[in-house]
Short mmCIF file of C-alpha atoms and ligand atoms in Angstrom, two decimals:
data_model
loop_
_atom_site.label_atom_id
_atom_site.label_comp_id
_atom_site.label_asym_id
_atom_site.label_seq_id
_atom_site.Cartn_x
_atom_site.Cartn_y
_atom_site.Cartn_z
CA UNK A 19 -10.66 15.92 18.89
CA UNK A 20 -12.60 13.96 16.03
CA UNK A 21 -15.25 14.31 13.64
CA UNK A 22 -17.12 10.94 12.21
CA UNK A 23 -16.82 10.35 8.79
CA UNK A 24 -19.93 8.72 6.95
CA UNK A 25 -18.82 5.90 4.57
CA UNK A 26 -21.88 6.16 2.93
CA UNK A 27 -21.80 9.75 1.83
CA UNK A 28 -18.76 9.46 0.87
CA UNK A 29 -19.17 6.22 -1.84
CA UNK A 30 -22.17 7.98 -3.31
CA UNK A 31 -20.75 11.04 -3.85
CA UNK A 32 -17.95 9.07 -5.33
CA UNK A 33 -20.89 7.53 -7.12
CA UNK A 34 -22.69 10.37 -8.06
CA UNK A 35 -19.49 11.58 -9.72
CA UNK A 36 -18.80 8.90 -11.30
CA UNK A 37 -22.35 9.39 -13.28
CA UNK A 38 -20.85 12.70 -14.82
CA UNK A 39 -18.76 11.18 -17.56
CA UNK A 40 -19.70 7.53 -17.31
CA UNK A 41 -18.39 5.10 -20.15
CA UNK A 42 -18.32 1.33 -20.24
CA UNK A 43 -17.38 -0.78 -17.87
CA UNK A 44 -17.69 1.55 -15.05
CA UNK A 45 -14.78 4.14 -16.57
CA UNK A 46 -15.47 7.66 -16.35
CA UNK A 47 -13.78 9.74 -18.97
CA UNK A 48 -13.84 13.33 -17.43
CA UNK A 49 -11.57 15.54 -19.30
CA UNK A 50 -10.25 18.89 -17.96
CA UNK A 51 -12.39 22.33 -18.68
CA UNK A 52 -15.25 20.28 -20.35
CA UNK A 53 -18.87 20.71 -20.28
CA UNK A 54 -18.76 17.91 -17.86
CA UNK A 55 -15.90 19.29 -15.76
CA UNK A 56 -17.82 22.38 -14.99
CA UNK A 57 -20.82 20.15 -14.20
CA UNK A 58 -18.52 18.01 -11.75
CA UNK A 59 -17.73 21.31 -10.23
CA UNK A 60 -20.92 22.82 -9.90
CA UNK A 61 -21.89 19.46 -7.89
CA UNK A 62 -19.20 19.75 -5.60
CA UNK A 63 -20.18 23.25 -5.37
CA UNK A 64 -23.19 22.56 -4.29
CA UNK A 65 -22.10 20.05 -1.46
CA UNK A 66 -19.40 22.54 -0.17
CA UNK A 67 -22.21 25.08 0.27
CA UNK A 68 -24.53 23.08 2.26
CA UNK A 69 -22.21 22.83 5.16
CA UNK A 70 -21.43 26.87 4.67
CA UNK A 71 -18.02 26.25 2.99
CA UNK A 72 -16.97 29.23 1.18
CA UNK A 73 -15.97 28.63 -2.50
CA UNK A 74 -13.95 29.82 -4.84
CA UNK A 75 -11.73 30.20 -8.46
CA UNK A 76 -8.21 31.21 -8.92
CA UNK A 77 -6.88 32.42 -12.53
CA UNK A 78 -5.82 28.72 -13.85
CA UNK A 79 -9.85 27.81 -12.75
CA UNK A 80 -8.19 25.64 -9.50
CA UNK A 81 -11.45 25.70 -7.46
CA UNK A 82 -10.99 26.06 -3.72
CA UNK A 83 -13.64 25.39 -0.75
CA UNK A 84 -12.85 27.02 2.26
CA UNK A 85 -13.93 26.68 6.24
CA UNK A 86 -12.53 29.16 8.46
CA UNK A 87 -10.92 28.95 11.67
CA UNK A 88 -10.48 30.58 14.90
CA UNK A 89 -7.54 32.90 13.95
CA UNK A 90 -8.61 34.87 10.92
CA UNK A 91 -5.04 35.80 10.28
CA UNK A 92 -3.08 32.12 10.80
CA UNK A 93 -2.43 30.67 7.11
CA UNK A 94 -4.83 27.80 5.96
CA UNK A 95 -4.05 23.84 5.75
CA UNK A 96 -4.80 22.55 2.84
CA UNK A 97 -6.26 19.29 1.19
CA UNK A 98 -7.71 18.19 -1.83
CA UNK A 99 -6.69 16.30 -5.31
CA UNK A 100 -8.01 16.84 -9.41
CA UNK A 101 -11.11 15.90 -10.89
CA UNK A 102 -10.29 15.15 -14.28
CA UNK A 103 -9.50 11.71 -15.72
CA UNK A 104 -8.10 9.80 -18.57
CA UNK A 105 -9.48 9.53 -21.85
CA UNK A 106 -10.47 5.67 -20.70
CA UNK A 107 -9.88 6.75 -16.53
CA UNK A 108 -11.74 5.00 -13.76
CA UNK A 109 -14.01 6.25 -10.59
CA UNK A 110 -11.17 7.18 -8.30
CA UNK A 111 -8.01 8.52 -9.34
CA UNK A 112 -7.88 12.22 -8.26
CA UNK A 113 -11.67 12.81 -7.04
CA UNK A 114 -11.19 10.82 -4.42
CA UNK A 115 -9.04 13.22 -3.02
CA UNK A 116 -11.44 15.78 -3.23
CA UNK A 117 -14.31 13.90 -1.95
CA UNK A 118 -12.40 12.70 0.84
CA UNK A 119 -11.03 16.67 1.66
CA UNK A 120 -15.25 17.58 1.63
CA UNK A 121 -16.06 14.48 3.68
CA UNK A 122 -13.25 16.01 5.92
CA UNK A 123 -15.08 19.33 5.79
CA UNK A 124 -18.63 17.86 6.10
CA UNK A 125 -17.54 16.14 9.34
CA UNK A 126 -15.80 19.22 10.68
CA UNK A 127 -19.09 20.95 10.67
CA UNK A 128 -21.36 18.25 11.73
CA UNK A 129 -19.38 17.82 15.05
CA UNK A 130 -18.93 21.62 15.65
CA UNK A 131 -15.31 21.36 15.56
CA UNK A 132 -13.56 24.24 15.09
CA UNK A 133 -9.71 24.22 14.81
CA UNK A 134 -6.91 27.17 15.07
CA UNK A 135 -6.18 27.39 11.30
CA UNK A 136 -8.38 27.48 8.36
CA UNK A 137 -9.19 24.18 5.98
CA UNK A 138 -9.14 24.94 2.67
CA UNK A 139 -10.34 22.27 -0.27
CA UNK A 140 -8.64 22.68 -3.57
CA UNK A 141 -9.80 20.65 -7.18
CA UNK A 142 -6.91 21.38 -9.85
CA UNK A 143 -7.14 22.07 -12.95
CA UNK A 144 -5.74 19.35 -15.78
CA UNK A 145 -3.86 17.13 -13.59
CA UNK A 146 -4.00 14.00 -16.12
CA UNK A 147 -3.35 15.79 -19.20
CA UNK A 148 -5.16 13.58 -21.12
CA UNK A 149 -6.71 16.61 -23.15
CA UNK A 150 -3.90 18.98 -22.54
CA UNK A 151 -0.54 17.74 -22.10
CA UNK A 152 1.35 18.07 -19.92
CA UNK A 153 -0.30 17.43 -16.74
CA UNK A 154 -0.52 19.52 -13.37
CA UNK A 155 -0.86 22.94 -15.35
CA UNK A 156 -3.30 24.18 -12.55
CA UNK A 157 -0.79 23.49 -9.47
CA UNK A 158 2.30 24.36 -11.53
CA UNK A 159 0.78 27.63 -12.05
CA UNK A 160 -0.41 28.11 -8.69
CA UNK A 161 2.99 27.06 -7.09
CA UNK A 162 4.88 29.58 -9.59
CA UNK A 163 6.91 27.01 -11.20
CA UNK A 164 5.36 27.83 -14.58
CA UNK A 165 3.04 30.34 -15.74
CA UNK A 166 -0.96 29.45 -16.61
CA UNK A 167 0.33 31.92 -19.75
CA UNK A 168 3.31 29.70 -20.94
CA UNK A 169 0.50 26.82 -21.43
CA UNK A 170 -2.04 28.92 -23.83
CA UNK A 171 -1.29 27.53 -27.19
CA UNK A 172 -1.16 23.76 -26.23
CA UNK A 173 -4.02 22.54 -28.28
CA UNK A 174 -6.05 19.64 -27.57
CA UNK A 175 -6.66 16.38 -30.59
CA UNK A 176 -9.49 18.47 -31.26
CA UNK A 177 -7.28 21.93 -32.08
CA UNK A 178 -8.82 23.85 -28.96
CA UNK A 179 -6.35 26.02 -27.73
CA UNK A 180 -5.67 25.78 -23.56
CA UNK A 181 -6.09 29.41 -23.34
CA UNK A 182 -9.45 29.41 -25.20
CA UNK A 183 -11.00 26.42 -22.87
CA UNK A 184 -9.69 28.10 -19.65
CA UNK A 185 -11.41 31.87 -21.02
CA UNK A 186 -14.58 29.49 -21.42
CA UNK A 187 -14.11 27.85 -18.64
CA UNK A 188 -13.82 31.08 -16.52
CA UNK A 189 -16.49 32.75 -18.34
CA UNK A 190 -19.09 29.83 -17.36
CA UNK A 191 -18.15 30.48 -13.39
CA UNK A 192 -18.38 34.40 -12.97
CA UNK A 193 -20.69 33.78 -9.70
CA UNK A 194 -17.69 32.41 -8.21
CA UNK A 195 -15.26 35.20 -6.28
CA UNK A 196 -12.09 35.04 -7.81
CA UNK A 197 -8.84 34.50 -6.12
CA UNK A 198 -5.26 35.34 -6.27
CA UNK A 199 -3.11 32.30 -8.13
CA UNK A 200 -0.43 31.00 -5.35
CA UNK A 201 -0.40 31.65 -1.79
CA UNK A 202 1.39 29.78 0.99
CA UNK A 203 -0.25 26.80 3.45
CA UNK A 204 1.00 26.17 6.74
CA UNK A 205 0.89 22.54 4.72
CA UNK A 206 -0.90 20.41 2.43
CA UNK A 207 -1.67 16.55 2.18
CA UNK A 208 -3.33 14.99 -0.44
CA UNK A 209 -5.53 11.64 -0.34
CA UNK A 210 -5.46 9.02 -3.23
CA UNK A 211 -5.43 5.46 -4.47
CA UNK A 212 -2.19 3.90 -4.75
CA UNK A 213 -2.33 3.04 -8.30
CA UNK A 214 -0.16 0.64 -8.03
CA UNK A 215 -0.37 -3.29 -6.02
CA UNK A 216 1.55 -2.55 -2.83
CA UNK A 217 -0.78 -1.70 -0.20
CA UNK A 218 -3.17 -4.85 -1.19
CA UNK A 219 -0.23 -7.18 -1.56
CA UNK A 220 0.68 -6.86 1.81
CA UNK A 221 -2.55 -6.40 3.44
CA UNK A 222 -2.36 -2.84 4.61
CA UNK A 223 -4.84 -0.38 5.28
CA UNK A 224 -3.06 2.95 4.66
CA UNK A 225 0.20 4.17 2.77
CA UNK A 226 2.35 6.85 4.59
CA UNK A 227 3.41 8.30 1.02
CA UNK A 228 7.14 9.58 1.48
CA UNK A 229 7.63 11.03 -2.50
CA UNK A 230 7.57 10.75 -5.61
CA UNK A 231 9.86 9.76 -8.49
CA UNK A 232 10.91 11.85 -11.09
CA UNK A 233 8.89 12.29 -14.57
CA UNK A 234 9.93 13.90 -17.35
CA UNK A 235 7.99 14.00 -20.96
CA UNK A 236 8.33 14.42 -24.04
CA UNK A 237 7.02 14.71 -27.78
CA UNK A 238 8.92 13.64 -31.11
CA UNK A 239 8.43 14.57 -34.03
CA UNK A 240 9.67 12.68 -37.47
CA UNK A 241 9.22 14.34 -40.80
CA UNK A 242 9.27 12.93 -43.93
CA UNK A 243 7.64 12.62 -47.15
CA UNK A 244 3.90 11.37 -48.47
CA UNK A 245 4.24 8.85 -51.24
CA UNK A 246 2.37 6.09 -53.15
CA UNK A 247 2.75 3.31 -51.57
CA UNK A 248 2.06 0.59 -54.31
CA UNK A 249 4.77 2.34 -56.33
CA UNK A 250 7.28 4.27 -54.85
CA UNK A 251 10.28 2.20 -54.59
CA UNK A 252 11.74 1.62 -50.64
CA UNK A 253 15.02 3.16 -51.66
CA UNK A 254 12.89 6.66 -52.44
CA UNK A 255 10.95 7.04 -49.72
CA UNK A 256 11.53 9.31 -46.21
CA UNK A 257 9.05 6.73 -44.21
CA UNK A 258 8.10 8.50 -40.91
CA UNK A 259 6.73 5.54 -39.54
CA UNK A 260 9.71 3.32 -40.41
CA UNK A 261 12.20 5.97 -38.57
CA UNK A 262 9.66 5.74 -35.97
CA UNK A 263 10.11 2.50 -35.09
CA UNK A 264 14.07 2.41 -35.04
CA UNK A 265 13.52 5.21 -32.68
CA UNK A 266 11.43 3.54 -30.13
CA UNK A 267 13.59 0.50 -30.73
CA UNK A 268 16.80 2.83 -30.20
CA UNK A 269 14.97 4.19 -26.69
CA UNK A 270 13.94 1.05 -25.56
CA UNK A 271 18.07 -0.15 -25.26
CA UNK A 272 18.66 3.43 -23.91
CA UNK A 273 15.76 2.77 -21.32
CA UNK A 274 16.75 -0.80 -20.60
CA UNK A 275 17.16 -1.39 -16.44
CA UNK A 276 17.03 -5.00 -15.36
CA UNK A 277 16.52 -4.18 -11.88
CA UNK A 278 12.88 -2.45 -13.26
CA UNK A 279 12.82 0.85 -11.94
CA UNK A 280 12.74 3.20 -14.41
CA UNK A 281 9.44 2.97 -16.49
CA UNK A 282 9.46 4.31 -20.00
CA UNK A 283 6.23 4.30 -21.84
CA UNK A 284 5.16 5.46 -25.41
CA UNK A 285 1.53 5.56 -24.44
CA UNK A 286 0.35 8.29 -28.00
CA UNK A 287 1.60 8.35 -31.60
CA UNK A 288 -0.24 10.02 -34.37
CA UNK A 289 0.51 9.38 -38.41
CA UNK A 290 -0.46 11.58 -40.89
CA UNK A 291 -1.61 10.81 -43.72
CA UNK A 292 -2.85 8.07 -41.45
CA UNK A 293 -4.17 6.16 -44.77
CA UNK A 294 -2.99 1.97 -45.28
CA UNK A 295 -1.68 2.89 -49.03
CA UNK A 296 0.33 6.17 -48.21
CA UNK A 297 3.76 6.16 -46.87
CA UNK A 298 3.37 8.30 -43.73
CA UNK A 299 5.27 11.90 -43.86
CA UNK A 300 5.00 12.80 -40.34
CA UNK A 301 4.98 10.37 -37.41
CA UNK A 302 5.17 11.89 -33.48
CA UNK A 303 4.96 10.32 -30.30
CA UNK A 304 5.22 10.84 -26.82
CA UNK A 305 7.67 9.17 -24.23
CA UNK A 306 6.45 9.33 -20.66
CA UNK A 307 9.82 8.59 -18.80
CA UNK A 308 10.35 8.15 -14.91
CA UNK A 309 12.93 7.16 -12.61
CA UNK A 310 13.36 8.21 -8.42
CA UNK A 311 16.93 9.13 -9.19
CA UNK A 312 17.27 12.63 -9.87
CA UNK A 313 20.69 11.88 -12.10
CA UNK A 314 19.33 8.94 -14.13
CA UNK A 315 16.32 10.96 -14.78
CA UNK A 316 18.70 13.47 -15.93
CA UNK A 317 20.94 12.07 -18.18
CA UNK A 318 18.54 9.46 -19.85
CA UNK A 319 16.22 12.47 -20.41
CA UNK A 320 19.46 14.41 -22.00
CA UNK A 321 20.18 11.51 -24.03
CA UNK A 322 16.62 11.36 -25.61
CA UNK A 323 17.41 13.40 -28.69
CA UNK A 324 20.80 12.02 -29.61
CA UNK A 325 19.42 8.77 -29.40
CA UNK A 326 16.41 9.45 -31.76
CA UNK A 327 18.68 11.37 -34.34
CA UNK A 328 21.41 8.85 -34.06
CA UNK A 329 18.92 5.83 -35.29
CA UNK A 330 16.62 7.45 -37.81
CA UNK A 331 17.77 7.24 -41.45
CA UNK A 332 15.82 9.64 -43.26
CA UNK A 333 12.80 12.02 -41.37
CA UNK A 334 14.14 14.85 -40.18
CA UNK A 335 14.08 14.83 -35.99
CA UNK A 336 12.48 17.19 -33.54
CA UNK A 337 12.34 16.19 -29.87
CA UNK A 338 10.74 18.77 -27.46
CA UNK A 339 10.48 18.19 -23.54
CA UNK A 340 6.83 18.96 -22.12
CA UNK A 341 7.12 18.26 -18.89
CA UNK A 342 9.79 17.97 -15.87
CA UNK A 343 9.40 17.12 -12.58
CA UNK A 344 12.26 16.35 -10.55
CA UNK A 345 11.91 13.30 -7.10
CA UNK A 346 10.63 15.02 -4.12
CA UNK A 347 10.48 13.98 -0.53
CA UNK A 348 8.00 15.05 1.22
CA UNK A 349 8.30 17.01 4.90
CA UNK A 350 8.32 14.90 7.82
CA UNK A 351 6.39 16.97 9.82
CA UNK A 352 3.21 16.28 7.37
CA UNK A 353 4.78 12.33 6.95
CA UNK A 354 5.11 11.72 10.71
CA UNK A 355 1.60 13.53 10.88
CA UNK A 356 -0.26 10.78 8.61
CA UNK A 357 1.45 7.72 10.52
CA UNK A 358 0.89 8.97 13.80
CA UNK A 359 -3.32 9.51 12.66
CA UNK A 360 -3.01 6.29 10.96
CA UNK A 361 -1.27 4.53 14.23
CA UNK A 362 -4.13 5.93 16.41
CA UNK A 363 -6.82 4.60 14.03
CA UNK A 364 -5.12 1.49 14.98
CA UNK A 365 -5.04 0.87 10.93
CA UNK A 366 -2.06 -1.27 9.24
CA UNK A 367 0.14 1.68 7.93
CA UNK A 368 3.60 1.36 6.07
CA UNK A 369 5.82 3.86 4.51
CA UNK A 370 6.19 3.99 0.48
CA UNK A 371 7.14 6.50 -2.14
CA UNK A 372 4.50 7.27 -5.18
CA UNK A 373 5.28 6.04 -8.98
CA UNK A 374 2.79 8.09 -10.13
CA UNK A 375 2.95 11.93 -10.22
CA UNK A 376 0.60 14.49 -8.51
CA UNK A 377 -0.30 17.71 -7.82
CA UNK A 378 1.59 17.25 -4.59
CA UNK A 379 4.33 17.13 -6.24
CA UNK A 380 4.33 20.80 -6.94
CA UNK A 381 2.94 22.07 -4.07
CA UNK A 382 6.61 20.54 -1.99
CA UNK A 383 8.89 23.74 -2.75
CA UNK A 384 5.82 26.06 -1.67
CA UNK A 385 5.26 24.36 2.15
CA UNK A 386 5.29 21.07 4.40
CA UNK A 387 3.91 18.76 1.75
CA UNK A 388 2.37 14.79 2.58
CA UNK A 389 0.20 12.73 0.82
CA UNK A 390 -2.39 9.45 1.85
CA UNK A 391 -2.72 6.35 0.12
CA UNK A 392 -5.49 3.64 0.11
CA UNK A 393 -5.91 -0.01 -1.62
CA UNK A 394 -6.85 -0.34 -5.21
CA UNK A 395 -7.54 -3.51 -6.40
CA UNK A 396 -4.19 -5.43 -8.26
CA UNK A 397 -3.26 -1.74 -8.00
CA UNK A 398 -5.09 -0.99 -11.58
CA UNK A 399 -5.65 2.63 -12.45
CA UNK A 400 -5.85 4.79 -15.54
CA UNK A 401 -8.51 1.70 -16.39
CA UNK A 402 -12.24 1.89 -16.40
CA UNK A 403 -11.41 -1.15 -13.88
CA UNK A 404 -10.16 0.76 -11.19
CA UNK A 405 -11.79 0.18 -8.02
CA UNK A 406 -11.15 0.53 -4.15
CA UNK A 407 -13.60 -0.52 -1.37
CA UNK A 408 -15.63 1.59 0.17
CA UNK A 409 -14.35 0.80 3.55
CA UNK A 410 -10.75 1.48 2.44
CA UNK A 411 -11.77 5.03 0.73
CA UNK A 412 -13.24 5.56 4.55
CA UNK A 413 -10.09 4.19 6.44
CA UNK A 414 -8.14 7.28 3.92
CA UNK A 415 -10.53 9.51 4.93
CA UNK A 416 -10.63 8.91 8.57
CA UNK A 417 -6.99 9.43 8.30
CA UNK A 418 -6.47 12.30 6.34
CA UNK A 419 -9.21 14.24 8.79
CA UNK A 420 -7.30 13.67 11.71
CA UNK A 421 -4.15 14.99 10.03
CA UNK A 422 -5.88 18.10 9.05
CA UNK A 423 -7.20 18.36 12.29
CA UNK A 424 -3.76 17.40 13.90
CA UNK A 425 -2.07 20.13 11.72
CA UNK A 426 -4.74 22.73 11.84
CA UNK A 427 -4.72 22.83 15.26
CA UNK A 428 -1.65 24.67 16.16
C1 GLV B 526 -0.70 10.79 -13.12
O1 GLV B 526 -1.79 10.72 -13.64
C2 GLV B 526 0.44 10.09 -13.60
O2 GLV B 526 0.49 9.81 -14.83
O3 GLV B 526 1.30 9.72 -12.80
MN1 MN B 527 -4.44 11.24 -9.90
MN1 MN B 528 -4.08 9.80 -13.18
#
């Protein structure tokens, strides 16, 4: 059985979305329950309803598009990816995956095709958390592993409270029929760009993703005190900022692997006062740790906070985890699924786990989990730079039909 996918569509709906949030240098910066979230949405909406997909919105605003099958009771497969983006994010990472899950759809319906199980489309909410840290709220709530509730007083750098933008958020799609949160897929893959060089480095088409490392983050804190800083003598002062730095200087030995596998990144610090003639009195950042080895990621992470107390002199310390998500390995019945589509495609395929983290991720303990790579160029992402041919975005595609239709069959 197969359904043709149109490269063509596909790029300018990639296109089109890429309009909704544009900034320079072809980066899109699409943040999570924004004006121009909901008008992503209502776009993909639209498409979805054209071919008679039926749409829609579960409690944590994850938007679902849904074509039936033949047995109205056998549980659904499911596809599909997130359609926010960094702050300074480029024109694939995440709604690629959904664009490639409605090409899937689109191409279901314009051969006719109609397979055992239903297909079901899903966009989740804040998978960057680039406004709202941490990331994946929408399929960690979905999947049970937190609550949407235990999320509602994260604020973003503007003070807008999670809860508050997902009530608005909801509000602005009451047309939509709502849906229970969680339910449980005979399996889900998920398409995206590598993000990383691999795949182009050794000239292949598609990567057979087999799971992802470990993340864990977190936020510290440093407290101190304001002062002049023309006259306030060095031995007075509680310098945030100076306690700062022996504390990323302190993490950086703690974080030191020659063979370069773990990756440790202070990507966000705010200063307050944030003025060049005050000493600072408060000083946080955030450490964005990652490692495939469950026990490394473990007792690094543990040793975080004794590390940071150990080397600051004066601020006072507080170091609070935000996110953990443990190395999965995905199912081989969805793995062996993607190679074998990818083999009879007659594309170059090879096996590899992710570095970066995904809603997938999430979605493993709840049923038979896989995910699709394609090419990005010098496997840049989180950059307005991003970019990945359209002919490779259609090679993923072509793939990650014929695995739906491989595992919605029976
Ligand atoms: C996802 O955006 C990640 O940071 O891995
Ligand atoms: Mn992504
Ligand atoms: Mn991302």
């Amino acid at each position: 059985m197969r359904a043709e996918i149109d490269e063509r569509r596909q790029w300018d709906r990639l296109m089109a979305m890429a309009r909704i949030g544009a900034i320079a240098d072809d980066g899109v910066n699409r943040a999570c329950l924004t004006e121009l979230d909901r008008q992503a949405r209502r776009l993909l909406i639209n498409w979805a309803e054209e071919i008679g997909a039926s749409v829609s919105v579960d409690a944590a605003a994850n938007l679902w598009l849904r074509r039936e099958g033949t047995d109205p009771q056998a549980a659904p497969v499911v596809t599909g990816s997130h359609m926010d983006t960094q702050p300074n994010g480029g024109r694939f990472d995440g709604i690629y995956g959904v664009i490639a899950g409605l090409e899937a759809l689109t191409a279901l319906h314009q051969s006719g095709v109609t397979l055992r199980r239903p297909v079901e489309v899903v966009a989740w909410t804040n998978e960057e958390g680039g406004r709202f840290a941490p990331g994946c709220m929408g399929s960690m709530s979905w999947s049970g592993f937190r609550r949407i509730e235990d999320f509602a007083d994260v604020a973003d750098p503007d003070g807008v409270r999670f809860a508050d933008a997902l009530a608005a958020h909801l509000a602005s799609e009451t047309d939509l029929p709502r849906r229970p949160l969680g339910n449980k897929p005979h399996a889900y893959v998920e398409a995206h760009i590598e993000q990383g060089p691999r795949l182009e480095a050794e000239g292949v088409d598609i990567g057979v993703v087999t799971g992802i490392q470990g993340s864990r983050w977190f936020t510290v804190t440093l407290t101190g005190d304001t002062a002049h800083a023309g006259t306030t003598p060095l031995a007075l002062r509680r310098d945030a900022v100076q306690d700062m730095v022996r504390a990323i200087g302190a993490l950086n030995a703690l974080m030191r692997d020659p063979k370069d596998v773990l990756r440790f990144t202070v990507g966000r610090i705010v200063v307050e006062p944030n003025t060049s003639n005050s000493v600072a009195n408060r000083a946080s950042f955030t450490i964005d740790f990652r490692h495939p080895d469950k026990d490394v990621l473990l007792a690094r992470g543990d040793a975080i906070a004794g590390v940071v107390q150990a080397a600051v002199r004066d601020a006072d310390v507080s170091v609070q985890e935000t996110f953990r998500a443990l190395p999965v390995e995905f199912a081989p019945s969805v793995v062996d699924a993607v190679e074998r589509a990818a083999a009879e495609q007659h594309l170059k395929h090879m096996r590899l786990p992710s570095g970066a983290f995904h809603d997938a991720q999430f979605v493993v303990p709840v049923c038979p989990t896989g995910m699709i790579f394609v090419p990005c160029r010098k496997g840049v992402s989180h950059n307005p730079a991003e970019y990945s041919q359209p002919s490779q975005l259609l090679a993923g595609t072509q793939v990650l039909t014929q695995t739906l239709i491989d595992l919605a069959s029976t």
